[in-house]
Coordinates of C-alpha atoms and ligand atoms in Angstrom, one line a residue:
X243 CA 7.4 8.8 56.7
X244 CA 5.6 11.4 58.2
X245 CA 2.5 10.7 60.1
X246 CA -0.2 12.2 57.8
X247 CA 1.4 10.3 54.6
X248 CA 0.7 6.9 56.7
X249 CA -2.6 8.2 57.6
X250 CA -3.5 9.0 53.9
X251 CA -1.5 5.4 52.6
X252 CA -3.7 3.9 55.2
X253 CA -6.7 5.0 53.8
X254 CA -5.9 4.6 50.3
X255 CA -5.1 0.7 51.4
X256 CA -8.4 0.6 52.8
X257 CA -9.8 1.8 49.7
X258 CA -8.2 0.0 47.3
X259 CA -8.9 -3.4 49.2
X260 CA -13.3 -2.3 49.6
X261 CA -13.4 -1.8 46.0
X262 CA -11.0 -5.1 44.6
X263 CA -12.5 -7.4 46.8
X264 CA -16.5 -7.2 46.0
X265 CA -15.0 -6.3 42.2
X266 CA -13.0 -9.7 42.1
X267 CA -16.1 -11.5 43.7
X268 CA -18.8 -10.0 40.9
X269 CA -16.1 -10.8 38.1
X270 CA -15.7 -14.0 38.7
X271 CA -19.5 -15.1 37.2
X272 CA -19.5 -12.3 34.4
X273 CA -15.8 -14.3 33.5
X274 CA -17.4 -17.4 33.2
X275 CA -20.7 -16.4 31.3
X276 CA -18.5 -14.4 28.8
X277 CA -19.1 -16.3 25.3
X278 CA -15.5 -17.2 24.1
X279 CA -15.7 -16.6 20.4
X280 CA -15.5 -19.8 18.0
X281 CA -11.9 -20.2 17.7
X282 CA -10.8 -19.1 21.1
X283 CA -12.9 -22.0 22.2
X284 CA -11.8 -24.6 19.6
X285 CA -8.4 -23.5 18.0
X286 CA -6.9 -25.0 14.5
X287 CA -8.8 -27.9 13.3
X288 CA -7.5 -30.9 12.7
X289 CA -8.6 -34.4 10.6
X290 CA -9.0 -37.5 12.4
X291 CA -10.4 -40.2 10.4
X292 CA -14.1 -38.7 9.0
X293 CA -13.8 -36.5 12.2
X294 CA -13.1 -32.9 12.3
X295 CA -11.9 -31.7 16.0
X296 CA -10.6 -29.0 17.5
X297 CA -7.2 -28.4 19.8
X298 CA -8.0 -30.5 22.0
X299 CA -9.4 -33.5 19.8
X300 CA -13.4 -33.1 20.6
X301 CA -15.2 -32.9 17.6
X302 CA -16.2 -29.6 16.4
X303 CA -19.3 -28.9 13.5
X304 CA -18.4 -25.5 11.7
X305 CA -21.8 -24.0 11.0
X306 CA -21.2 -21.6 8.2
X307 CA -23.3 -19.0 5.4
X308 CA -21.5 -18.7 1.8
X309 CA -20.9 -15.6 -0.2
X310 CA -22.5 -15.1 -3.0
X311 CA -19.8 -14.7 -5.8
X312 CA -17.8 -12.0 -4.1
X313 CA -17.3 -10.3 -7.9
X314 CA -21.2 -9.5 -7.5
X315 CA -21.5 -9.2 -4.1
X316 CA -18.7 -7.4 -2.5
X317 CA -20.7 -5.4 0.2
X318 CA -21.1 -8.3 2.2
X319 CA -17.9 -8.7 2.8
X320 CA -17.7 -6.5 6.0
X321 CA -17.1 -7.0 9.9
X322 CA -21.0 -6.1 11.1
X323 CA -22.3 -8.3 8.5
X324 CA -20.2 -11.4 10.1
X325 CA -21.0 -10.3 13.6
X326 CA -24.1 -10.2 12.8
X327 CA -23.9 -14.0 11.5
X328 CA -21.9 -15.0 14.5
X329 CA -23.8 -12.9 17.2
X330 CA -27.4 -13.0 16.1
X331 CA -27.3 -16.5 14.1
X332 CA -24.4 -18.3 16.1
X333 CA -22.5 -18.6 12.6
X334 CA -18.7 -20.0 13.4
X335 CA -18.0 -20.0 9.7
X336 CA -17.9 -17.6 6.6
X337 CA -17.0 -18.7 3.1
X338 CA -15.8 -16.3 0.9
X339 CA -16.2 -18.0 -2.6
X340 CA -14.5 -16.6 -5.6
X341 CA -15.7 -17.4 -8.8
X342 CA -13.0 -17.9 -11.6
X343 CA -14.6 -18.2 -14.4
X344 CA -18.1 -16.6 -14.6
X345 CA -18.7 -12.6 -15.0
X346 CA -15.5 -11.1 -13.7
X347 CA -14.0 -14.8 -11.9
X348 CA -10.6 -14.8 -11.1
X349 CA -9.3 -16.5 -14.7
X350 CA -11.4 -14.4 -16.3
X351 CA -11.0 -10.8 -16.7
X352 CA -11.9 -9.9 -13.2
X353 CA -9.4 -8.0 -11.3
X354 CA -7.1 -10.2 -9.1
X355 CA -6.1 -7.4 -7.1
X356 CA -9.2 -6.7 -6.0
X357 CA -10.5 -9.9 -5.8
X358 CA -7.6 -10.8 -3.2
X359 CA -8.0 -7.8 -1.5
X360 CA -11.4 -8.9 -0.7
X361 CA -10.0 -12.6 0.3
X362 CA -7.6 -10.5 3.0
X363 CA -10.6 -8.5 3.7
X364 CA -12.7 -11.2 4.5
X365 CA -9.8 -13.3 6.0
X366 CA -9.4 -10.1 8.5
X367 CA -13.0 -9.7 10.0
X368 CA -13.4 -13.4 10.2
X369 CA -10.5 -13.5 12.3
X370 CA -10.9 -10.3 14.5
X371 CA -14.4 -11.4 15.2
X372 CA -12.7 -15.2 16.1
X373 CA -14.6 -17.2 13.1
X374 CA -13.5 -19.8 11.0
X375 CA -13.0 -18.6 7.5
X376 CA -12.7 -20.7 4.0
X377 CA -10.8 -19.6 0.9
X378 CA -13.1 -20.9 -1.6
X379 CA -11.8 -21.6 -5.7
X380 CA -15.2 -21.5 -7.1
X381 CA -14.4 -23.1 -10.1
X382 CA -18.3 -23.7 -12.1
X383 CA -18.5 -23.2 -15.6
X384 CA -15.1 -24.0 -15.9
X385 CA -15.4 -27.4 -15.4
X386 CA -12.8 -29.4 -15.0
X387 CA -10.0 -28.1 -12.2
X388 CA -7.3 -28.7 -14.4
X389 CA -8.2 -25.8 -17.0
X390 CA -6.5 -23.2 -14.5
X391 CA -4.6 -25.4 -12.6
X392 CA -1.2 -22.8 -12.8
X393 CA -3.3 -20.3 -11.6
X394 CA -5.2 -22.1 -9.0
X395 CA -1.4 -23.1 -7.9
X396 CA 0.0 -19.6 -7.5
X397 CA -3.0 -17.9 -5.7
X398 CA -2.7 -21.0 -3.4
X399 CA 0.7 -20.2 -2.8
X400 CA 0.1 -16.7 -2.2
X401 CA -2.6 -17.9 0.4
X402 CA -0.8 -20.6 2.4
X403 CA 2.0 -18.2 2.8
X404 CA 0.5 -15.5 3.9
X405 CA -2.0 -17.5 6.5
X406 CA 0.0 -20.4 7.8
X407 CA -0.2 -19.1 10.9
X408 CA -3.8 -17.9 10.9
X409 CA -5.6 -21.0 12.8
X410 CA -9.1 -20.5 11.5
X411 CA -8.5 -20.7 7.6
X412 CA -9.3 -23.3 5.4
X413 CA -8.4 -23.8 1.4
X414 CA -11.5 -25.3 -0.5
X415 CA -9.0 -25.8 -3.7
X416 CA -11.9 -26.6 -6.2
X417 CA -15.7 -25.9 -5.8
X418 CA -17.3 -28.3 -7.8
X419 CA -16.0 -30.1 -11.0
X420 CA -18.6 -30.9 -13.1
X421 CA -19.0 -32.0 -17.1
X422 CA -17.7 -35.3 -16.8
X423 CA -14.3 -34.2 -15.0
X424 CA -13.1 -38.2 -13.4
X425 CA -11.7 -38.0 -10.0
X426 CA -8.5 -39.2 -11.3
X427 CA -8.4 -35.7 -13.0
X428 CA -9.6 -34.3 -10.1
X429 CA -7.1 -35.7 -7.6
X430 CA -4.1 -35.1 -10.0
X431 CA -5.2 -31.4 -9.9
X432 CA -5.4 -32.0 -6.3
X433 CA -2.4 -33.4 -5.4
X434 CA -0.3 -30.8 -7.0
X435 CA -2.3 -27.7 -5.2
X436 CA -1.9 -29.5 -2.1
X437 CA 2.0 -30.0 -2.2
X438 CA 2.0 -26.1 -3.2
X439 CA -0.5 -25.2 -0.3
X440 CA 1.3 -27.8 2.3
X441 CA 5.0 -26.3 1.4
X442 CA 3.8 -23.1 3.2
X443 CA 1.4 -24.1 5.1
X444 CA 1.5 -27.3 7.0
X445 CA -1.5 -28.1 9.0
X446 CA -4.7 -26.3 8.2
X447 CA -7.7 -27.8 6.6
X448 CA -7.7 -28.4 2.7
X449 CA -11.1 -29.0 1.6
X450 CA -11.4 -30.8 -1.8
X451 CA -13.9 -31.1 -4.3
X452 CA -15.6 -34.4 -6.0
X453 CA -16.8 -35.0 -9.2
X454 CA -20.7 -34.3 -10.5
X455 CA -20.9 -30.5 -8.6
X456 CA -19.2 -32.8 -5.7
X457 CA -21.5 -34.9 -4.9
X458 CA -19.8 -38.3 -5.8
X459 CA -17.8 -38.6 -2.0
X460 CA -18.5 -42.1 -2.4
X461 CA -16.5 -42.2 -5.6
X462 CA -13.8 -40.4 -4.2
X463 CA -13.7 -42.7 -0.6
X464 CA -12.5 -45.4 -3.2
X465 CA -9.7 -44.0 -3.7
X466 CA -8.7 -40.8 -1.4
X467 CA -5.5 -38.7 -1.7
X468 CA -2.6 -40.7 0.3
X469 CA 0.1 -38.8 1.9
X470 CA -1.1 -35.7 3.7
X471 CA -3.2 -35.0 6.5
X472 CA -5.9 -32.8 7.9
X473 CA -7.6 -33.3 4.1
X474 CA -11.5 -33.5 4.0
X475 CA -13.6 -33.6 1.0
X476 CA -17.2 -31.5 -0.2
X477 CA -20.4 -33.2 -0.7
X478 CA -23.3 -30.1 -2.1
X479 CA -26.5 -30.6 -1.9
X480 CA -29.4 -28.3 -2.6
X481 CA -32.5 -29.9 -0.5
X482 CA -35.2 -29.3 -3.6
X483 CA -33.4 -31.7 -5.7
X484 CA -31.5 -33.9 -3.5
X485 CA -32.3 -36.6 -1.1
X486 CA -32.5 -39.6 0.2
X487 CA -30.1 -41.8 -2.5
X488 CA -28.0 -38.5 -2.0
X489 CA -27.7 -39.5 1.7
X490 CA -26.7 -42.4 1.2
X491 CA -23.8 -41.5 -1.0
X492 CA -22.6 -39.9 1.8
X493 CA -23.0 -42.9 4.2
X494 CA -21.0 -44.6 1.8
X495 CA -18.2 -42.5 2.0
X496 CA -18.0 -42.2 5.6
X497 CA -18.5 -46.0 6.3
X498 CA -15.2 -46.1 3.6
X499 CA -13.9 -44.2 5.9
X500 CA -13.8 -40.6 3.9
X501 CA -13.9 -37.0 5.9
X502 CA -16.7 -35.3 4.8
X503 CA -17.3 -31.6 4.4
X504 CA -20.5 -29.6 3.5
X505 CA -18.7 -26.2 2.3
X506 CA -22.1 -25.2 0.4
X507 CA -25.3 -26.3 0.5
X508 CA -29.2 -24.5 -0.2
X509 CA -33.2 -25.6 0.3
X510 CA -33.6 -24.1 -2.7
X511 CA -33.5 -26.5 -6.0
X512 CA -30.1 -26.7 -7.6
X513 CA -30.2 -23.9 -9.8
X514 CA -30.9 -21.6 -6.9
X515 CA -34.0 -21.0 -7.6
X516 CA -37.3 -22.1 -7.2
X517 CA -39.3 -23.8 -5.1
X518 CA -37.5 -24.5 -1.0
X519 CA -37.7 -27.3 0.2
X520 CA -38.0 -27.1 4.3
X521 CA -39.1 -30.6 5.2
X522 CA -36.3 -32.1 3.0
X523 CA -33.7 -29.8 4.6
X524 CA -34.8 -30.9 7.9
X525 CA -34.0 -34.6 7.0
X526 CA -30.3 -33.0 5.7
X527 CA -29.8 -31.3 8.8
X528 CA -30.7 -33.8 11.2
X529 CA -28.7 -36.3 9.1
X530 CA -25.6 -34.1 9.1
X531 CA -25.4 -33.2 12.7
X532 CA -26.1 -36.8 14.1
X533 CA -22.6 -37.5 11.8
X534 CA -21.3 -33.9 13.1
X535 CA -20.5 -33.2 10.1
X536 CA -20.1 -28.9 9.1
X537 CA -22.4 -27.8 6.7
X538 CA -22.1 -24.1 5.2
X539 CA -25.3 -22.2 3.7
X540 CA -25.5 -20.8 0.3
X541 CA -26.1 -17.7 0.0
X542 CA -25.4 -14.4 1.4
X543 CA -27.0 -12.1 -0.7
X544 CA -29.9 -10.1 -1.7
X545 CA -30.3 -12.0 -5.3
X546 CA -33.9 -12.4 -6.3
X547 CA -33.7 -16.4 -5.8
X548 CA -34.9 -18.6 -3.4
X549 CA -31.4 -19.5 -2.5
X550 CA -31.1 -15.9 -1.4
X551 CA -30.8 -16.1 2.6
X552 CA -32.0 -12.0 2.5
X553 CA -35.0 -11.1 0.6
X554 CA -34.4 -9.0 -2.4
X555 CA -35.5 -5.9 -1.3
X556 CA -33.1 -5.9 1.7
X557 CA -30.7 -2.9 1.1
X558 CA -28.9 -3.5 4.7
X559 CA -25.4 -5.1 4.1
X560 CA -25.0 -5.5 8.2
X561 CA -27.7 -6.3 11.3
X562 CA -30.1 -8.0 9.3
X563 CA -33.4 -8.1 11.3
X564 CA -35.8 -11.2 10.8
X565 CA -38.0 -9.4 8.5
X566 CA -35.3 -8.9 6.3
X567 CA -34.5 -12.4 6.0
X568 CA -36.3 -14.9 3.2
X569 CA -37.7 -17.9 3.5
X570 CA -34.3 -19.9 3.3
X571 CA -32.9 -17.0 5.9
X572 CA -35.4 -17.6 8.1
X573 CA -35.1 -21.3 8.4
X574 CA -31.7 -21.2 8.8
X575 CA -31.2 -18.9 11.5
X576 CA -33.7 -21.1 13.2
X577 CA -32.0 -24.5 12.5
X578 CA -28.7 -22.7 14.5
Ligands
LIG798 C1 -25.4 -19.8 -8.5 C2 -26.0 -18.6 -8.0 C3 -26.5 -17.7 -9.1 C4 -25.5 -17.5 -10.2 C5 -24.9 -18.8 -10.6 C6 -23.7 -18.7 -11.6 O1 -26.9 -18.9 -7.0 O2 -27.0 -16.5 -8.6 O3 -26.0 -16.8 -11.3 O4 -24.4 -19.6 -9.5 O5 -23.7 -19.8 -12.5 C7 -23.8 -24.5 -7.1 C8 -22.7 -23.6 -7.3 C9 -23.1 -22.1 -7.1 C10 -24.5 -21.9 -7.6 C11 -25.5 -22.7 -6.9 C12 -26.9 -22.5 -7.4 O6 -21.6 -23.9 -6.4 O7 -22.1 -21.3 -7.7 O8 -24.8 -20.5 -7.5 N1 -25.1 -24.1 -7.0 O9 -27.0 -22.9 -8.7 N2 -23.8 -25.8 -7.1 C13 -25.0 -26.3 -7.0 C14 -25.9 -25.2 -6.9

């Protein structure tokens, strides 16, 4: 080597080590401040008992904001309007709900291709950005589960194959049975879209749905689905209407020994609409994160209803500012 390549090796040693050195020694605090995103800190979920936990069995609360109907409300289906949530309102959790039978649901005239191209959409930001994300079957005015059961069974097939290996996806397999539908009824439907959903798919979370707009957990803790795990099931509530005797339907359940899973809930009363009810939701939410239990907001939309986390004359579908947040926005953002 000749003596002025040393000299200028030398030098660039010299260099290299004055600039790593301080840079390893400032990097080592910005590493550890760095916010891990919700699933790089917590991994797929699992079901222990009524306790949800993470990878590494501490117990984990998903804090989530519903959809509206994503056949109304497809422009909220986009990565800044989740960073947003998970940025500015520490939101771990989006639910994409899909109506099936109301104004262009999934069993009813509404396009499936576009309606699962939406799911993937959705599926895809929430998972870029690190959230957890829930596959919702909103069934509603079709009441009972079992009316499109054959469907429900081959979109859930589609699902669990294509996102068995996505960790932060969950299946809510029925919204909310309603019109008299028995859990029997319920659970028969159940079993046979789990089995589908659990060929494919063998660990992530199944969330399913109890009779009266599921609200009778204690009815199903009687007699829960046997044979599968990482199951929980939905208790809804909607603060104006219900309260304390609704509590302790829940307290029930869990004392029986039942998961329990808030996948929608509002301040508003249960139509949506009218009057919030703040002081009532601040009984649910102390109630539900003294049990840890998740708890996921209805709605994200503009809709002129109290339910309505933006107010109706917010055009922005992305970096929603406080003013352009209702009343229900603006107590929710606060209670995370
Ligand atoms: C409501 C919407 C409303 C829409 C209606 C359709 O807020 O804009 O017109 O559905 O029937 C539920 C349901 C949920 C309801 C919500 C409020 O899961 O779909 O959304 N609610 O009524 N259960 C209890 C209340």
């Amino acid at each position: 080597m000749k003596k002025h390549t040393r000299k200028y090796l030398c030098l660039l040693l010299i260099l290299v080590l004055a600039f790593s050195i301080p840079a390893e020694i400032t990097a080592a605090p910005a590493k550890s401040t760095k916010l891990k995103t919700p699933l790089a800190k917590n991994g797929r979920l699992k079901v222990k008992k009524t306790s949800l936990l993470n990878s590494k069995g501490k117990p984990v609360v998903l804090k989530g904001v519903s959809t509206h109907g994503i056949n109304w409300f497809p422009e909220y289906v986009n990565p800044d309007s989740f960073k947003t949530l998970r940025d500015n309102w520490r939101v771990n959790c989006i639910r994409l709900a899909m109506y099936t039978e109301e104004y262009n649901g999934y069993c009813s005239g509404g396009s499936k291709k576009d309606l699962k191209s939406l799911i993937d959409k959705g599926v895809t930001y929430a998972t870029e950005l690190g959230m957890y994300v829930i596959i919702d079957w909103h069934i509603l005015s079709d009441s009972n589960p079992n009316k499109n059961k054959k469907q429900a069974i081959s979109f859930f097939k589609e699902m669990a194959k294509k996102y068995r290996k996505n960790k932060n996806v969950l299946y809510e397999i029925c919204n909310e049975p309603n019109g008299g539908t028995s859990w029997k009824d319920i659970k028969s439907y159940a079993k046979s879209v789990i089995k589908t959903i659990r060929t494919y798919d063998k660990k992530n979370i199944i969330l399913v749905g109890t009779p009266t707009w599921s609200q009778d957990v204690d009815t199903a803790a009687d007699s829960p689905i046997k044979g599968y795990s990482n199951l929980m099931y939905t208790f809804h509530f909607y603060a104006a209407t219900h309260k304390d005797n609704y509590r302790s339907k829940v307290e029930k359940a869990i004392k029986k020994g039942l998961p329990v899973f808030v996948s929608e809930f509002g301040i508003s009363e249960s139509s949506g609409n009218g009057k919030i009810n703040k002081k009532e939701a601040n009984k649910w939410i102390k109630f539900l994160k003294k049990r840890k239990i998740s708890f996921v907001c209805w709605n994200l939309s503009n809709k002129n209803e109290s339910s309505a986390l933006l107010k109706s004359s917010c055009q922005k579908t992305k970096g929603f500012k406080s003013s352009d947040l209702s009343a229900a926005g603006k107590w929710f953002k606060k209670v995370l």
